[in-house]
Amino acid sequence: QQQQQQQEEEEDDESEAAHGHSHAHGHGHGHSHDHAHPTAAETKKPEAAKKQANDHLTPEEREKLAQKEQANAHKERGNSLYKEKKFEEALAAYDQAIALDATEMTFYLNKSAVYFEMKNFDSSIELALKAIEVGRSVRADYKQIAKAYIRVGNAYNAQNKFDEAIQAYQSSLTESYSDDASKKLKDCKKRKEETEKLAYLDEGKSNEARERGNELFKQADFKGAITEYQESIKRNPNNAAVYSNLSACYGKLGQFPLAIEMADKCLSLDPKFVRAYVRKAGFQFYLKEYHKAIENYQKALELDPENAEAKDGIYRTRVAIQSSSGDKERAAHAFADKEIQAILSDPIIQNILNDLSTGSPEAQKHLRNPEIAAKIQKLIDAGVLSTK
């Protein structure tokens, strides 16, 4: 439908240009008509003017003009047949138009549109390129050349020949910028990327790459392991364990933010992946984000209550919290955390903190609420609130 609409727009533009006149539009509703209907004599004026304008033409020029008019009549007939999906007849009508006027690029473009609808994409491309050749020979408007390149791009795109389509859309933009060509280029590049990703998927090869990564990890070649794990993910993006392995590699290299990001990707695929919670908590411990480490160790224990590494992690983190009480650098880091900011901006928490600082017995009443108690504990774990 989009292709048909595009062709019709071109046809309308070209037919108006070919005839050398514009169509006046009717008045909107509610407006009075100031002009009287033309008389029979007045309706003959345009014909008389046309005859007068043609009087100075040579016989050859008059014949050429008549041929152009006949060609346009065949084109209009072809357009009607096209809309009726009588494609073979439409092609014949356009051929008759070309026989009378081979210098009008629109005739070739219209044939190209017919072949596109018939899914004869090679012929559609051939005719669109012919239209460009003809258009250049008569110095056609750049916009018309640009439209022809879009037709070429559409035909290549329909065949999943993305490189050729991209080149055609870029050529269109070089001739004359249009939002249509720009959008088609962007969409084509996206389709190419998605198609290539799908074509690259291979679970067997993904497992092979993961095994190679595991061997390199054992040899402490963490950068090499990362390369293999990334290849494994390209082959199978839904393998949570590989993201966990990547997390371990980045952790070994001291790249803790990346290690946490990979752990999060693992958990987005498998929210019950205990090892990822433990790893993530460990990296947060190294970053002195103790409140976050506690939270993730606890999530690991919810899934695996006997997990020794998570239990030990909570103990070590509690000790670290006690020994680092008053650590201004840690507190400043915590203040930048959005979750901590949200807790501190809570009016209820602000009142409780004020009651705690003044020793008001109201504070203890509030702390009996488990939700509020958890938020206060998080502030303590983050180093924002001191227990001393």
PDB file of N, CA and C in Angstrom, residues 262-342:
ATOM      1  N   MET A 262      27.106  -7.596  34.492  1.00  0.00           N
ATOM      2  CA  MET A 262      26.951  -8.948  33.937  1.00  0.00           C
ATOM      3  C   MET A 262      26.128  -9.837  34.873  1.00  0.00           C
ATOM      4  N   ALA A 263      26.321  -9.664  36.177  1.00  0.00           N
ATOM      5  CA  ALA A 263      25.527 -10.431  37.149  1.00  0.00           C
ATOM      6  C   ALA A 263      24.049 -10.063  37.021  1.00  0.00           C
ATOM      7  N   ASP A 264      23.787  -8.784  36.806  1.00  0.00           N
ATOM      8  CA  ASP A 264      22.393  -8.331  36.634  1.00  0.00           C
ATOM      9  C   ASP A 264      21.769  -8.934  35.374  1.00  0.00           C
ATOM     10  N   LYS A 265      22.555  -9.031  34.283  1.00  0.00           N
ATOM     11  CA  LYS A 265      22.037  -9.639  33.049  1.00  0.00           C
ATOM     12  C   LYS A 265      21.732 -11.116  33.267  1.00  0.00           C
ATOM     13  N   CYS A 266      22.607 -11.765  34.035  1.00  0.00           N
ATOM     14  CA  CYS A 266      22.372 -13.166  34.373  1.00  0.00           C
ATOM     15  C   CYS A 266      21.052 -13.315  35.125  1.00  0.00           C
ATOM     16  N   LEU A 267      20.843 -12.452  36.109  1.00  0.00           N
ATOM     17  CA  LEU A 267      19.643 -12.533  36.952  1.00  0.00           C
ATOM     18  C   LEU A 267      18.379 -12.129  36.188  1.00  0.00           C
ATOM     19  N   SER A 268      18.527 -11.285  35.170  1.00  0.00           N
ATOM     20  CA  SER A 268      17.353 -10.915  34.362  1.00  0.00           C
ATOM     21  C   SER A 268      16.860 -12.126  33.560  1.00  0.00           C
ATOM     22  N   LEU A 269      17.800 -13.022  33.229  1.00  0.00           N
ATOM     23  CA  LEU A 269      17.435 -14.247  32.503  1.00  0.00           C
ATOM     24  C   LEU A 269      16.999 -15.358  33.454  1.00  0.00           C
ATOM     25  N   ASP A 270      17.607 -15.379  34.643  1.00  0.00           N
ATOM     26  CA  ASP A 270      17.294 -16.421  35.632  1.00  0.00           C
ATOM     27  C   ASP A 270      17.325 -15.812  37.032  1.00  0.00           C
ATOM     28  N   PRO A 271      16.183 -15.310  37.519  1.00  0.00           N
ATOM     29  CA  PRO A 271      16.132 -14.643  38.832  1.00  0.00           C
ATOM     30  C   PRO A 271      16.469 -15.564  40.008  1.00  0.00           C
ATOM     31  N   LYS A 272      16.596 -16.867  39.762  1.00  0.00           N
ATOM     32  CA  LYS A 272      16.908 -17.807  40.850  1.00  0.00           C
ATOM     33  C   LYS A 272      18.351 -18.312  40.779  1.00  0.00           C
ATOM     34  N   PHE A 273      19.182 -17.597  40.053  1.00  0.00           N
ATOM     35  CA  PHE A 273      20.584 -17.993  39.896  1.00  0.00           C
ATOM     36  C   PHE A 273      21.360 -17.536  41.133  1.00  0.00           C
ATOM     37  N   VAL A 274      21.452 -18.413  42.107  1.00  0.00           N
ATOM     38  CA  VAL A 274      22.039 -18.084  43.417  1.00  0.00           C
ATOM     39  C   VAL A 274      23.459 -17.566  43.281  1.00  0.00           C
ATOM     40  N   ARG A 275      24.256 -18.241  42.451  1.00  0.00           N
ATOM     41  CA  ARG A 275      25.666 -17.871  42.307  1.00  0.00           C
ATOM     42  C   ARG A 275      25.830 -16.423  41.872  1.00  0.00           C
ATOM     43  N   ALA A 276      24.919 -15.926  41.037  1.00  0.00           N
ATOM     44  CA  ALA A 276      25.005 -14.539  40.555  1.00  0.00           C
ATOM     45  C   ALA A 276      24.761 -13.550  41.693  1.00  0.00           C
ATOM     46  N   TYR A 277      23.815 -13.868  42.609  1.00  0.00           N
ATOM     47  CA  TYR A 277      23.572 -12.992  43.766  1.00  0.00           C
ATOM     48  C   TYR A 277      24.811 -12.931  44.653  1.00  0.00           C
ATOM     49  N   VAL A 278      25.445 -14.091  44.875  1.00  0.00           N
ATOM     50  CA  VAL A 278      26.626 -14.146  45.738  1.00  0.00           C
ATOM     51  C   VAL A 278      27.777 -13.362  45.115  1.00  0.00           C
ATOM     52  N   ARG A 279      27.982 -13.553  43.801  1.00  0.00           N
ATOM     53  CA  ARG A 279      29.052 -12.827  43.107  1.00  0.00           C
ATOM     54  C   ARG A 279      28.800 -11.317  43.147  1.00  0.00           C
ATOM     55  N   LYS A 280      27.581 -10.938  42.838  1.00  0.00           N
ATOM     56  CA  LYS A 280      27.225  -9.510  42.829  1.00  0.00           C
ATOM     57  C   LYS A 280      27.463  -8.896  44.207  1.00  0.00           C
ATOM     58  N   ALA A 281      27.056  -9.589  45.249  1.00  0.00           N
ATOM     59  CA  ALA A 281      27.253  -9.097  46.618  1.00  0.00           C
ATOM     60  C   ALA A 281      28.733  -8.942  46.935  1.00  0.00           C
ATOM     61  N   GLY A 282      29.547  -9.901  46.473  1.00  0.00           N
ATOM     62  CA  GLY A 282      30.984  -9.823  46.712  1.00  0.00           C
ATOM     63  C   GLY A 282      31.604  -8.593  46.072  1.00  0.00           C
ATOM     64  N   PHE A 283      31.189  -8.271  44.863  1.00  0.00           N
ATOM     65  CA  PHE A 283      31.728  -7.087  44.176  1.00  0.00           C
ATOM     66  C   PHE A 283      31.263  -5.805  44.876  1.00  0.00           C
ATOM     67  N   GLN A 284      30.032  -5.810  45.336  1.00  0.00           N
ATOM     68  CA  GLN A 284      29.522  -4.649  46.069  1.00  0.00           C
ATOM     69  C   GLN A 284      30.262  -4.472  47.394  1.00  0.00           C
ATOM     70  N   PHE A 285      30.662  -5.586  47.989  1.00  0.00           N
ATOM     71  CA  PHE A 285      31.474  -5.525  49.207  1.00  0.00           C
ATOM     72  C   PHE A 285      32.790  -4.804  48.925  1.00  0.00           C
ATOM     73  N   TYR A 286      33.450  -5.168  47.817  1.00  0.00           N
ATOM     74  CA  TYR A 286      34.722  -4.531  47.464  1.00  0.00           C
ATOM     75  C   TYR A 286      34.552  -3.042  47.172  1.00  0.00           C
ATOM     76  N   LEU A 287      33.387  -2.665  46.686  1.00  0.00           N
ATOM     77  CA  LEU A 287      33.104  -1.240  46.421  1.00  0.00           C
ATOM     78  C   LEU A 287      32.615  -0.499  47.673  1.00  0.00           C
ATOM     79  N   LYS A 288      32.584  -1.220  48.799  1.00  0.00           N
ATOM     80  CA  LYS A 288      32.105  -0.688  50.089  1.00  0.00           C
ATOM     81  C   LYS A 288      30.629  -0.282  50.037  1.00  0.00           C
ATOM     82  N   GLU A 289      29.886  -0.915  49.130  1.00  0.00           N
ATOM     83  CA  GLU A 289      28.432  -0.715  49.079  1.00  0.00           C
ATOM     84  C   GLU A 289      27.810  -1.806  49.953  1.00  0.00           C
ATOM     85  N   TYR A 290      28.091  -1.706  51.252  1.00  0.00           N
ATOM     86  CA  TYR A 290      27.751  -2.794  52.170  1.00  0.00           C
ATOM     87  C   TYR A 290      26.251  -3.056  52.249  1.00  0.00           C
ATOM     88  N   HIS A 291      25.454  -1.992  52.168  1.00  0.00           N
ATOM     89  CA  HIS A 291      23.998  -2.170  52.248  1.00  0.00           C
ATOM     90  C   HIS A 291      23.472  -2.998  51.069  1.00  0.00           C
ATOM     91  N   LYS A 292      24.079  -2.803  49.901  1.00  0.00           N
ATOM     92  CA  LYS A 292      23.668  -3.579  48.728  1.00  0.00           C
ATOM     93  C   LYS A 292      24.174  -5.015  48.823  1.00  0.00           C
ATOM     94  N   ALA A 293      25.395  -5.161  49.350  1.00  0.00           N
ATOM     95  CA  ALA A 293      25.957  -6.507  49.501  1.00  0.00           C
ATOM     96  C   ALA A 293      25.093  -7.347  50.442  1.00  0.00           C
ATOM     97  N   ILE A 294      24.702  -6.759  51.575  1.00  0.00           N
ATOM     98  CA  ILE A 294      23.839  -7.463  52.539  1.00  0.00           C
ATOM     99  C   ILE A 294      22.553  -7.918  51.857  1.00  0.00           C
ATOM    100  N   GLU A 295      21.956  -7.015  51.090  1.00  0.00           N
ATOM    101  CA  GLU A 295      20.676  -7.295  50.420  1.00  0.00           C
ATOM    102  C   GLU A 295      20.806  -8.487  49.479  1.00  0.00           C
ATOM    103  N   ASN A 296      21.895  -8.556  48.694  1.00  0.00           N
ATOM    104  CA  ASN A 296      22.057  -9.638  47.728  1.00  0.00           C
ATOM    105  C   ASN A 296      22.478 -10.954  48.372  1.00  0.00           C
ATOM    106  N   TYR A 297      23.259 -10.885  49.473  1.00  0.00           N
ATOM    107  CA  TYR A 297      23.559 -12.111  50.222  1.00  0.00           C
ATOM    108  C   TYR A 297      22.261 -12.700  50.797  1.00  0.00           C
ATOM    109  N   GLN A 298      21.382 -11.802  51.253  1.00  0.00           N
ATOM    110  CA  GLN A 298      20.107 -12.266  51.821  1.00  0.00           C
ATOM    111  C   GLN A 298      19.218 -12.893  50.744  1.00  0.00           C
ATOM    112  N   LYS A 299      19.246 -12.326  49.525  1.00  0.00           N
ATOM    113  CA  LYS A 299      18.463 -12.907  48.427  1.00  0.00           C
ATOM    114  C   LYS A 299      18.977 -14.306  48.091  1.00  0.00           C
ATOM    115  N   ALA A 300      20.302 -14.468  48.153  1.00  0.00           N
ATOM    116  CA  ALA A 300      20.890 -15.785  47.895  1.00  0.00           C
ATOM    117  C   ALA A 300      20.438 -16.787  48.951  1.00  0.00           C
ATOM    118  N   LEU A 301      20.385 -16.339  50.217  1.00  0.00           N
ATOM    119  CA  LEU A 301      19.970 -17.230  51.313  1.00  0.00           C
ATOM    120  C   LEU A 301      18.482 -17.561  51.250  1.00  0.00           C
ATOM    121  N   GLU A 302      17.690 -16.659  50.703  1.00  0.00           N
ATOM    122  CA  GLU A 302      16.259 -16.953  50.539  1.00  0.00           C
ATOM    123  C   GLU A 302      16.067 -18.128  49.571  1.00  0.00           C
ATOM    124  N   LEU A 303      16.929 -18.191  48.570  1.00  0.00           N
ATOM    125  CA  LEU A 303      16.849 -19.269  47.576  1.00  0.00           C
ATOM    126  C   LEU A 303      17.586 -20.528  48.043  1.00  0.00           C
ATOM    127  N   ASP A 304      18.661 -20.321  48.787  1.00  0.00           N
ATOM    128  CA  ASP A 304      19.478 -21.440  49.264  1.00  0.00           C
ATOM    129  C   ASP A 304      19.894 -21.152  50.716  1.00  0.00           C
ATOM    130  N   PRO A 305      19.030 -21.484  51.685  1.00  0.00           N
ATOM    131  CA  PRO A 305      19.259 -21.141  53.105  1.00  0.00           C
ATOM    132  C   PRO A 305      20.567 -21.677  53.677  1.00  0.00           C
ATOM    133  N   GLU A 306      21.129 -22.696  53.078  1.00  0.00           N
ATOM    134  CA  GLU A 306      22.365 -23.284  53.611  1.00  0.00           C
ATOM    135  C   GLU A 306      23.605 -22.839  52.838  1.00  0.00           C
ATOM    136  N   ASN A 307      23.476 -21.835  52.015  1.00  0.00           N
ATOM    137  CA  ASN A 307      24.616 -21.395  51.206  1.00  0.00           C
ATOM    138  C   ASN A 307      25.693 -20.798  52.106  1.00  0.00           C
ATOM    139  N   ALA A 308      26.811 -21.506  52.250  1.00  0.00           N
ATOM    140  CA  ALA A 308      27.873 -21.108  53.174  1.00  0.00           C
ATOM    141  C   ALA A 308      28.527 -19.791  52.767  1.00  0.00           C
ATOM    142  N   GLU A 309      28.705 -19.590  51.443  1.00  0.00           N
ATOM    143  CA  GLU A 309      29.369 -18.369  50.974  1.00  0.00           C
ATOM    144  C   GLU A 309      28.514 -17.137  51.278  1.00  0.00           C
ATOM    145  N   ALA A 310      27.209 -17.265  51.158  1.00  0.00           N
ATOM    146  CA  ALA A 310      26.317 -16.132  51.458  1.00  0.00           C
ATOM    147  C   ALA A 310      26.305 -15.846  52.959  1.00  0.00           C
ATOM    148  N   LYS A 311      26.275 -16.914  53.770  1.00  0.00           N
ATOM    149  CA  LYS A 311      26.312 -16.723  55.228  1.00  0.00           C
ATOM    150  C   LYS A 311      27.600 -16.032  55.652  1.00  0.00           C
ATOM    151  N   ASP A 312      28.730 -16.514  55.133  1.00  0.00           N
ATOM    152  CA  ASP A 312      30.027 -15.915  55.457  1.00  0.00           C
ATOM    153  C   ASP A 312      30.089 -14.471  54.959  1.00  0.00           C
ATOM    154  N   GLY A 313      29.477 -14.226  53.778  1.00  0.00           N
ATOM    155  CA  GLY A 313      29.475 -12.873  53.217  1.00  0.00           C
ATOM    156  C   GLY A 313      28.740 -11.891  54.105  1.00  0.00           C
ATOM    157  N   ILE A 314      27.602 -12.307  54.649  1.00  0.00           N
ATOM    158  CA  ILE A 314      26.849 -11.421  55.555  1.00  0.00           C
ATOM    159  C   ILE A 314      27.667 -11.124  56.798  1.00  0.00           C
ATOM    160  N   TYR A 315      28.331 -12.165  57.352  1.00  0.00           N
ATOM    161  CA  TYR A 315      29.137 -11.971  58.568  1.00  0.00           C
ATOM    162  C   TYR A 315      30.276 -10.986  58.290  1.00  0.00           C
ATOM    163  N   ARG A 316      30.997 -11.195  57.194  1.00  0.00           N
ATOM    164  CA  ARG A 316      32.124 -10.311  56.870  1.00  0.00           C
ATOM    165  C   ARG A 316      31.651  -8.886  56.621  1.00  0.00           C
ATOM    166  N   THR A 317      30.491  -8.760  56.002  1.00  0.00           N
ATOM    167  CA  THR A 317      29.972  -7.424  55.693  1.00  0.00           C
ATOM    168  C   THR A 317      29.557  -6.704  56.968  1.00  0.00           C
ATOM    169  N   ARG A 318      28.941  -7.420  57.916  1.00  0.00           N
ATOM    170  CA  ARG A 318      28.541  -6.807  59.198  1.00  0.00           C
ATOM    171  C   ARG A 318      29.779  -6.330  59.959  1.00  0.00           C
ATOM    172  N   VAL A 319      30.834  -7.139  59.934  1.00  0.00           N
ATOM    173  CA  VAL A 319      32.083  -6.747  60.604  1.00  0.00           C
ATOM    174  C   VAL A 319      32.660  -5.493  59.957  1.00  0.00           C
ATOM    175  N   ALA A 320      32.635  -5.468  58.619  1.00  0.00           N
ATOM    176  CA  ALA A 320      33.161  -4.318  57.888  1.00  0.00           C
ATOM    177  C   ALA A 320      32.358  -3.060  58.190  1.00  0.00           C
ATOM    178  N   ILE A 321      31.033  -3.224  58.325  1.00  0.00           N
ATOM    179  CA  ILE A 321      30.177  -2.073  58.635  1.00  0.00           C
ATOM    180  C   ILE A 321      30.549  -1.496  59.995  1.00  0.00           C
ATOM    181  N   GLN A 322      30.747  -2.370  60.974  1.00  0.00           N
ATOM    182  CA  GLN A 322      31.093  -1.919  62.333  1.00  0.00           C
ATOM    183  C   GLN A 322      32.453  -1.236  62.357  1.00  0.00           C
ATOM    184  N   SER A 323      33.405  -1.816  61.646  1.00  0.00           N
ATOM    185  CA  SER A 323      34.766  -1.274  61.686  1.00  0.00           C
ATOM    186  C   SER A 323      34.918  -0.007  60.859  1.00  0.00           C
ATOM    187  N   SER A 324      33.997   0.215  59.920  1.00  0.00           N
ATOM    188  CA  SER A 324      34.116   1.408  59.060  1.00  0.00           C
ATOM    189  C   SER A 324      33.118   2.489  59.452  1.00  0.00           C
ATOM    190  N   SER A 325      32.515   2.365  60.617  1.00  0.00           N
ATOM    191  CA  SER A 325      31.564   3.385  61.070  1.00  0.00           C
ATOM    192  C   SER A 325      32.265   4.733  61.149  1.00  0.00           C
ATOM    193  N   GLY A 326      31.665   5.728  60.544  1.00  0.00           N
ATOM    194  CA  GLY A 326      32.271   7.055  60.521  1.00  0.00           C
ATOM    195  C   GLY A 326      33.140   7.288  59.296  1.00  0.00           C
ATOM    196  N   ASP A 327      33.185   6.311  58.376  1.00  0.00           N
ATOM    197  CA  ASP A 327      33.955   6.458  57.142  1.00  0.00           C
ATOM    198  C   ASP A 327      33.255   7.472  56.231  1.00  0.00           C
ATOM    199  N   LYS A 328      33.830   8.683  56.173  1.00  0.00           N
ATOM    200  CA  LYS A 328      33.182   9.778  55.432  1.00  0.00           C
ATOM    201  C   LYS A 328      33.125   9.493  53.921  1.00  0.00           C
ATOM    202  N   GLU A 329      34.178   8.861  53.403  1.00  0.00           N
ATOM    203  CA  GLU A 329      34.206   8.561  51.968  1.00  0.00           C
ATOM    204  C   GLU A 329      33.098   7.578  51.601  1.00  0.00           C
ATOM    205  N   ARG A 330      32.902   6.547  52.430  1.00  0.00           N
ATOM    206  CA  ARG A 330      31.846   5.569  52.187  1.00  0.00           C
ATOM    207  C   ARG A 330      30.476   6.217  52.289  1.00  0.00           C
ATOM    208  N   ALA A 331      30.321   7.087  53.296  1.00  0.00           N
ATOM    209  CA  ALA A 331      29.042   7.778  53.476  1.00  0.00           C
ATOM    210  C   ALA A 331      28.729   8.674  52.282  1.00  0.00           C
ATOM    211  N   ALA A 332      29.759   9.383  51.781  1.00  0.00           N
ATOM    212  CA  ALA A 332      29.565  10.271  50.626  1.00  0.00           C
ATOM    213  C   ALA A 332      29.155   9.458  49.398  1.00  0.00           C
ATOM    214  N   HIS A 333      29.769   8.275  49.237  1.00  0.00           N
ATOM    215  CA  HIS A 333      29.424   7.384  48.127  1.00  0.00           C
ATOM    216  C   HIS A 333      27.968   6.917  48.250  1.00  0.00           C
ATOM    217  N   ALA A 334      27.552   6.615  49.467  1.00  0.00           N
ATOM    218  CA  ALA A 334      26.188   6.150  49.717  1.00  0.00           C
ATOM    219  C   ALA A 334      25.166   7.252  49.455  1.00  0.00           C
ATOM    220  N   PHE A 335      25.517   8.488  49.808  1.00  0.00           N
ATOM    221  CA  PHE A 335      24.592   9.606  49.596  1.00  0.00           C
ATOM    222  C   PHE A 335      24.265   9.793  48.108  1.00  0.00           C
ATOM    223  N   ALA A 336      25.172   9.343  47.232  1.00  0.00           N
ATOM    224  CA  ALA A 336      24.942   9.472  45.789  1.00  0.00           C
ATOM    225  C   ALA A 336      24.042   8.363  45.257  1.00  0.00           C
ATOM    226  N   ASP A 337      23.768   7.344  46.095  1.00  0.00           N
ATOM    227  CA  ASP A 337      22.938   6.220  45.684  1.00  0.00           C
ATOM    228  C   ASP A 337      21.465   6.628  45.652  1.00  0.00           C
ATOM    229  N   LYS A 338      20.771   6.323  44.562  1.00  0.00           N
ATOM    230  CA  LYS A 338      19.372   6.753  44.398  1.00  0.00           C
ATOM    231  C   LYS A 338      18.442   6.139  45.443  1.00  0.00           C
ATOM    232  N   GLU A 339      18.716   4.887  45.805  1.00  0.00           N
ATOM    233  CA  GLU A 339      17.869   4.221  46.799  1.00  0.00           C
ATOM    234  C   GLU A 339      18.016   4.892  48.164  1.00  0.00           C
ATOM    235  N   ILE A 340      19.248   5.225  48.524  1.00  0.00           N
ATOM    236  CA  ILE A 340      19.498   5.922  49.793  1.00  0.00           C
ATOM    237  C   ILE A 340      18.867   7.303  49.772  1.00  0.00           C
ATOM    238  N   GLN A 341      18.979   7.987  48.636  1.00  0.00           N
ATOM    239  CA  GLN A 341      18.366   9.315  48.496  1.00  0.00           C
ATOM    240  C   GLN A 341      16.856   9.240  48.687  1.00  0.00           C
ATOM    241  N   ALA A 342      16.250   8.195  48.127  1.00  0.00           N
ATOM    242  CA  ALA A 342      14.796   8.026  48.249  1.00  0.00           C
ATOM    243  C   ALA A 342      14.387   7.809  49.703  1.00  0.00           C
TER     244      ALA A 342
END
